[in-house]
mmCIF file of C-alpha atoms and ligand atoms in Angstrom:
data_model
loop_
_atom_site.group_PDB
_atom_site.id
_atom_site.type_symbol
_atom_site.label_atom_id
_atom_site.label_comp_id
_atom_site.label_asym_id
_atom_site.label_seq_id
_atom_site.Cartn_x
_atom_site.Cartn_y
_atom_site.Cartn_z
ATOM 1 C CA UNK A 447 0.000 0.000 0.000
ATOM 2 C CA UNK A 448 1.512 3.549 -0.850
ATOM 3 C CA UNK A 449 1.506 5.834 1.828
ATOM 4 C CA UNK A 450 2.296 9.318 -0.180
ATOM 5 C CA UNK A 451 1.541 12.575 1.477
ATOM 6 C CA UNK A 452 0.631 14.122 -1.962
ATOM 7 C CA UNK A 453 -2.449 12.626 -3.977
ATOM 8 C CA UNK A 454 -3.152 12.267 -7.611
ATOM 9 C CA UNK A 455 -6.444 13.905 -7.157
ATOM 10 C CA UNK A 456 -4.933 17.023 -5.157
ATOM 11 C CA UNK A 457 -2.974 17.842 -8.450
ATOM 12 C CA UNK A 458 -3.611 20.825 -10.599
ATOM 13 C CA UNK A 459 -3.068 20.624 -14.161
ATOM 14 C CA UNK A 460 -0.665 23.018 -15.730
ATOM 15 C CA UNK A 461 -0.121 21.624 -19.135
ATOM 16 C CA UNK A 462 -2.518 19.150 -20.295
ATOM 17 C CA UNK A 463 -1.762 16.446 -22.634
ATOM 18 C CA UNK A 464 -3.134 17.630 -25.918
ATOM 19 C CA UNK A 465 -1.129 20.572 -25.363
ATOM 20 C CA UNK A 466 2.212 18.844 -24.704
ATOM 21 C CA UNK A 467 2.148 16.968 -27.478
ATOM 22 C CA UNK A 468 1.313 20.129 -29.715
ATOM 23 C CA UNK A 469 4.457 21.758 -28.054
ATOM 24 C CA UNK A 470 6.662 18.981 -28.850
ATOM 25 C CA UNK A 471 6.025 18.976 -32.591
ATOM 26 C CA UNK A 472 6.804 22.423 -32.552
ATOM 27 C CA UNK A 473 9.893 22.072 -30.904
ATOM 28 C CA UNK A 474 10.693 19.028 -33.227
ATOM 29 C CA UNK A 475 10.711 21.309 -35.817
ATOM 30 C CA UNK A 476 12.857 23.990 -34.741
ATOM 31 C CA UNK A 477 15.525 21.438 -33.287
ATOM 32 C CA UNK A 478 15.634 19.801 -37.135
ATOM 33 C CA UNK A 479 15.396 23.257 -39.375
ATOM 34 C CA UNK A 480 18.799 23.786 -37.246
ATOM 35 C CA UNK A 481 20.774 20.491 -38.708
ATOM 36 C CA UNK A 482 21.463 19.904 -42.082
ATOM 37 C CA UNK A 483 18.997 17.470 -43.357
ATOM 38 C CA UNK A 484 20.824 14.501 -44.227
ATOM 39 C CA UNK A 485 23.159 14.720 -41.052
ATOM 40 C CA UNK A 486 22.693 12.424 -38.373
ATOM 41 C CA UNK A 487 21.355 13.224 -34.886
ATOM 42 C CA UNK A 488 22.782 12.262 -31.795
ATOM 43 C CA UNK A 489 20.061 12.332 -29.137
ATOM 44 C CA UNK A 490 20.888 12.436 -25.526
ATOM 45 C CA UNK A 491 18.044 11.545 -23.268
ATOM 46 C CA UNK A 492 18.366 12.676 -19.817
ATOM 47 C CA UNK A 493 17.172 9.871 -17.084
ATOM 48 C CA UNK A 494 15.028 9.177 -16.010
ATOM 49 C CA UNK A 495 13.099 12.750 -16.351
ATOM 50 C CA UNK A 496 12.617 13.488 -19.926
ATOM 51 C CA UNK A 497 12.063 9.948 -20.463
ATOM 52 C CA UNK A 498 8.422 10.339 -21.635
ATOM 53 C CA UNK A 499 9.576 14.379 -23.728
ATOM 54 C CA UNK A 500 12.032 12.559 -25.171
ATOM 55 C CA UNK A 501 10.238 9.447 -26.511
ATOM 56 C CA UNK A 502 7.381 11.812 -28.147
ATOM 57 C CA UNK A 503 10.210 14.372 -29.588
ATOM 58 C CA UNK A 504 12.261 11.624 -31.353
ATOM 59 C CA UNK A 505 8.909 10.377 -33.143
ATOM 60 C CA UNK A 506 8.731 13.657 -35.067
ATOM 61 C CA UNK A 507 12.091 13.378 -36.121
ATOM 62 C CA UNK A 508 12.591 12.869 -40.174
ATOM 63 C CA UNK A 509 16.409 13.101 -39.974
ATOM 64 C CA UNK A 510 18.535 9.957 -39.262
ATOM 65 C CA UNK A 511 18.545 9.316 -35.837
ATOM 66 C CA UNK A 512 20.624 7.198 -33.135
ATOM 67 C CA UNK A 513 19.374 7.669 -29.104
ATOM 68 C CA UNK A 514 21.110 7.348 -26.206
ATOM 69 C CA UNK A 515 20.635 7.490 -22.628
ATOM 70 C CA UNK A 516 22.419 9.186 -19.855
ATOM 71 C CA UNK A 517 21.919 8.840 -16.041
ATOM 72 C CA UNK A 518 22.202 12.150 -13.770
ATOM 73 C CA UNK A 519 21.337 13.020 -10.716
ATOM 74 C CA UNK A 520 21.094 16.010 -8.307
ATOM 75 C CA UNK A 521 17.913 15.671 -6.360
ATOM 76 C CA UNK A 522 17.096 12.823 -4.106
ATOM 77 C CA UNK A 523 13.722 12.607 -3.223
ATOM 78 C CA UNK A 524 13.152 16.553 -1.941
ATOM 79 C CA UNK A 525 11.395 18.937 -3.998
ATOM 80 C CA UNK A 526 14.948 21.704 -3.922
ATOM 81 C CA UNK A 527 17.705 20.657 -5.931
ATOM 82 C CA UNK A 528 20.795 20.563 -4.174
ATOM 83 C CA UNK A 529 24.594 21.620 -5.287
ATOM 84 C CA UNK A 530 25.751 17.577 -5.522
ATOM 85 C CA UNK A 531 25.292 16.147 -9.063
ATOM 86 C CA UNK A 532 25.483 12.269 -8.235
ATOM 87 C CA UNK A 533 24.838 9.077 -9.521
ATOM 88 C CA UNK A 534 26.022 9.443 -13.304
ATOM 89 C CA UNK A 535 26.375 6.677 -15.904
ATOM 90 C CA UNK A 536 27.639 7.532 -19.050
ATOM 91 C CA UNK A 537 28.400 4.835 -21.469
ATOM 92 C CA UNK A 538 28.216 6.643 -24.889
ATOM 93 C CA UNK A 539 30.206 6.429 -28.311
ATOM 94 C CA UNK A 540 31.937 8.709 -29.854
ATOM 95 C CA UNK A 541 30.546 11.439 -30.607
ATOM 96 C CA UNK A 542 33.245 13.427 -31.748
ATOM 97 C CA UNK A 543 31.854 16.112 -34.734
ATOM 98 C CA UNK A 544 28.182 14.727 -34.593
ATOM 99 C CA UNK A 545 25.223 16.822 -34.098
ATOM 100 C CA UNK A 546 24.160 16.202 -30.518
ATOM 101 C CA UNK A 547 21.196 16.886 -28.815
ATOM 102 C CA UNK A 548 20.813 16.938 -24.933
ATOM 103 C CA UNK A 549 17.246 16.270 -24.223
ATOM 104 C CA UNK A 550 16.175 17.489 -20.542
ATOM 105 C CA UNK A 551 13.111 17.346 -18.718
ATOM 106 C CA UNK A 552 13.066 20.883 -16.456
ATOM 107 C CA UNK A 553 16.223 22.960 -16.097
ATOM 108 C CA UNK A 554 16.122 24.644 -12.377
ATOM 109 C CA UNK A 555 19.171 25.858 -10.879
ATOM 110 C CA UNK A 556 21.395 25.142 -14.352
ATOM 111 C CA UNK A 557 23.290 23.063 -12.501
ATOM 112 C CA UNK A 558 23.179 19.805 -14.568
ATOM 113 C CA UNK A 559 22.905 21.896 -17.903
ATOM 114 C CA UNK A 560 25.719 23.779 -17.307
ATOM 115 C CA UNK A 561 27.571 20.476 -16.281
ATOM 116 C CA UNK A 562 26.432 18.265 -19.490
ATOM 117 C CA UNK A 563 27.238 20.973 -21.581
ATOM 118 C CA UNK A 564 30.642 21.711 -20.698
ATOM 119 C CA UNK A 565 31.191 17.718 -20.192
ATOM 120 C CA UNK A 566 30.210 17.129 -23.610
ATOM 121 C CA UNK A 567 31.654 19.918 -25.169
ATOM 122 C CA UNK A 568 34.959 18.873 -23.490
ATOM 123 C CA UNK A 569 34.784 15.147 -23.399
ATOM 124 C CA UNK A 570 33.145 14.762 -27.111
ATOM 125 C CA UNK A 571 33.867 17.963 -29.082
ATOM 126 C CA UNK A 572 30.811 17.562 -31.328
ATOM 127 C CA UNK A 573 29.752 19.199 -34.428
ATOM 128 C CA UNK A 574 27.064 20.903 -33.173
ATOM 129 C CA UNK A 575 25.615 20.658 -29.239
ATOM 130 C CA UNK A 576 22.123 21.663 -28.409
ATOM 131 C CA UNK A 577 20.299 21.629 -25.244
ATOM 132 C CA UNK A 578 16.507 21.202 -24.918
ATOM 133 C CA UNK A 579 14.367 21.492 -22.312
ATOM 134 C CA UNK A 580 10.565 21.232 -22.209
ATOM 135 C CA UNK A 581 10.303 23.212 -19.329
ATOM 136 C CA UNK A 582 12.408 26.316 -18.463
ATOM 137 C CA UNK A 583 12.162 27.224 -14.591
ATOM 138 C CA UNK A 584 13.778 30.758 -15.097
ATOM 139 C CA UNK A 585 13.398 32.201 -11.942
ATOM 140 C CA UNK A 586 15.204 29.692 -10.360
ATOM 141 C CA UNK A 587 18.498 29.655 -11.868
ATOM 142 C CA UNK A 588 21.610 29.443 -9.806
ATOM 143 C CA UNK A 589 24.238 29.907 -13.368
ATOM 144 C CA UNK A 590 24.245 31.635 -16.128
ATOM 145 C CA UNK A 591 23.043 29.132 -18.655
ATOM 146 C CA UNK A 592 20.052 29.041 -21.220
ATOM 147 C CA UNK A 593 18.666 25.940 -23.451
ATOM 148 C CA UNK A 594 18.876 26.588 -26.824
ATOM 149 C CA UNK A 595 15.404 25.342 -27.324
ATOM 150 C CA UNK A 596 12.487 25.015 -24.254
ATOM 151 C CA UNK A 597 8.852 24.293 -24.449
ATOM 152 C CA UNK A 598 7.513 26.491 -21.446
ATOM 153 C CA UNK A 599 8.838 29.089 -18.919
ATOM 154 C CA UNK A 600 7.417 28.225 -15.394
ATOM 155 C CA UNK A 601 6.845 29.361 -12.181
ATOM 156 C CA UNK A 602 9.565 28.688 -9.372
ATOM 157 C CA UNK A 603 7.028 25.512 -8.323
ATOM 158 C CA UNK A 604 7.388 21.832 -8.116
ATOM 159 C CA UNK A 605 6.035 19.729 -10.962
ATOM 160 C CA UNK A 606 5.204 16.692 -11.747
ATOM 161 C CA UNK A 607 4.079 13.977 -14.331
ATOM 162 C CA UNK A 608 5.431 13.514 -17.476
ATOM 163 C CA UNK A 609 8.975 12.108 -16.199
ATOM 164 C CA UNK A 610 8.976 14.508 -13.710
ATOM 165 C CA UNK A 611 8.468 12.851 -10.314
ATOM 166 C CA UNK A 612 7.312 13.303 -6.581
ATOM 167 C CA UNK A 613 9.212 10.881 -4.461
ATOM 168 C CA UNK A 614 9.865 8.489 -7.852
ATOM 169 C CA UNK A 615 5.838 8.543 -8.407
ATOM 170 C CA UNK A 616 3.793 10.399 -11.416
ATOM 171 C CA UNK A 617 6.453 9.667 -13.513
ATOM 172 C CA UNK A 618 3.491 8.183 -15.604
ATOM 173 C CA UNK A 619 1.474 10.549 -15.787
ATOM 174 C CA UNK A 620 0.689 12.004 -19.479
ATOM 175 C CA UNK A 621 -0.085 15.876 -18.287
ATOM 176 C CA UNK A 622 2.309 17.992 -15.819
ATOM 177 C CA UNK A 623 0.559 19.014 -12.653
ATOM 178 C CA UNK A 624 1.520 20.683 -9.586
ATOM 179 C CA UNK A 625 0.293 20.488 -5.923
ATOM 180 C CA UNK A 626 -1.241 23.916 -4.887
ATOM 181 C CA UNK A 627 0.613 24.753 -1.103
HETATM 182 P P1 LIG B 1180 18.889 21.743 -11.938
HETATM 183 O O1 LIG B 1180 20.242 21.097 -11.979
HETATM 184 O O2 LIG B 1180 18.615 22.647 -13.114
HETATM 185 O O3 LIG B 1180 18.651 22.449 -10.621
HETATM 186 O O4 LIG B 1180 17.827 20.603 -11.893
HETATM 187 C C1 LIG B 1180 17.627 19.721 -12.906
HETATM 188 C C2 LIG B 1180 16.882 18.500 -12.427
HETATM 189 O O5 LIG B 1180 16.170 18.714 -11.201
HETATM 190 C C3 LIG B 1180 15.813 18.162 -13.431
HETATM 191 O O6 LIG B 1180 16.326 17.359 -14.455
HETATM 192 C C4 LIG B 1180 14.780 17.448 -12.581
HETATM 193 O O7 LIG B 1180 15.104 16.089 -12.477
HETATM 194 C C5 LIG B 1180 14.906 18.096 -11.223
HETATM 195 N N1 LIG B 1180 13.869 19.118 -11.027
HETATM 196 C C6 LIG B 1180 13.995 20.464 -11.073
HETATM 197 N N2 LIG B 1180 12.824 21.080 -10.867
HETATM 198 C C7 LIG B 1180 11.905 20.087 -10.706
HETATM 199 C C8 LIG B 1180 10.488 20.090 -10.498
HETATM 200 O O8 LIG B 1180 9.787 21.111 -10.419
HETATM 201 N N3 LIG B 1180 9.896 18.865 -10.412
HETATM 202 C C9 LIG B 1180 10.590 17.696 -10.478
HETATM 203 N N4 LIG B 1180 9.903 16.578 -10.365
HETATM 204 N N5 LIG B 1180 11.918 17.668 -10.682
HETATM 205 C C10 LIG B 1180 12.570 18.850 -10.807
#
């Protein structure tokens, strides 16, 4: 039996489903009219939170396509992000001179942006790096750092659904919600 202290029910919708997947295409789009269309694209899905953005992104994709997955952490189970990036797999290929994209669920603080972008522009010297985020949490940001591409600014609250979890749950939801204080 789950015992969470946040319900399903109490959740207020912020972006409903229909309207994700609208954003997405868009942002499809824009991502590919910036890569030559017969080049490859490297996409870098962030775990486990843009699991769900990243799976609906890559089906609007026409160019040719390889994904890969990434492991990061800096949360735990609190709702504030805190200064330690931990828990980090990285098994990738070479992706020297490819066109890489970083796919991201929520960028916060900029902490893990700013440190995937400078690993992979240091570690893998690509072609071309861009970072995309479906949501943008401005107001929150510890470093200097932008995504190239983002599907919505937010508030400085704590979302969920749609990869983005409380206390590993919601994950599965197909809307992102947030719990009204
Ligand atoms: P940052 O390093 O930018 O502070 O945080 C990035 C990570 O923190 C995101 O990839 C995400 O996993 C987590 N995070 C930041 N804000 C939220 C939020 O509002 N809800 C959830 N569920 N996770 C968040």
């Amino acid at each position: 039996m789950m015992t969470l202290d946040k319900k399903v029910e109490d959740l207020k919708v912020l972006f409903s489903e229909t309207e994700l997947q609208s954003k997405i295409k868009e942002l499809a789009t824009a991502i590919e009219n910036d890569i030559p269309e017969d080049e490859e694209i490297y996409v870098i899905c962030v775990l486990k939170g843009s699991v769900m953005f990243c799976a609906d992104l890559v089906k609007h994709f026409k160019h040719p396509i390889q994904m890969e997955f990434i492991r990061i952490s800096s949360y735990g189970h609190e709702t504030r992000s805190t200064n330690n990036l931990q828990a980090i797999d990285l098994t990738l290929p070479d992706l020297h001179n490819k066109n890489v994209v970083i796919v991201e669920d929520i960028i916060d603080t900029g902490l893990t942006a700013r440190f995937l972008t400078d690993l992979f522009k240091i570690k893998h010297q690509p072609k071309k790096l861009l970072f995309v985020s479906l949501l943008n949490k401005k107001c929150a940001r510890q470093i200097d750092i932008e995504p190239d591409f983002f599907g919505y600014e937010i508030d400085d609250k704590f979302v969920v659904g749609y990869g983005l979890d409380y206390k590993g749950y919601y994950r599965n939801l197909p809307y992102i919600g947030y719990f009204p204080c």
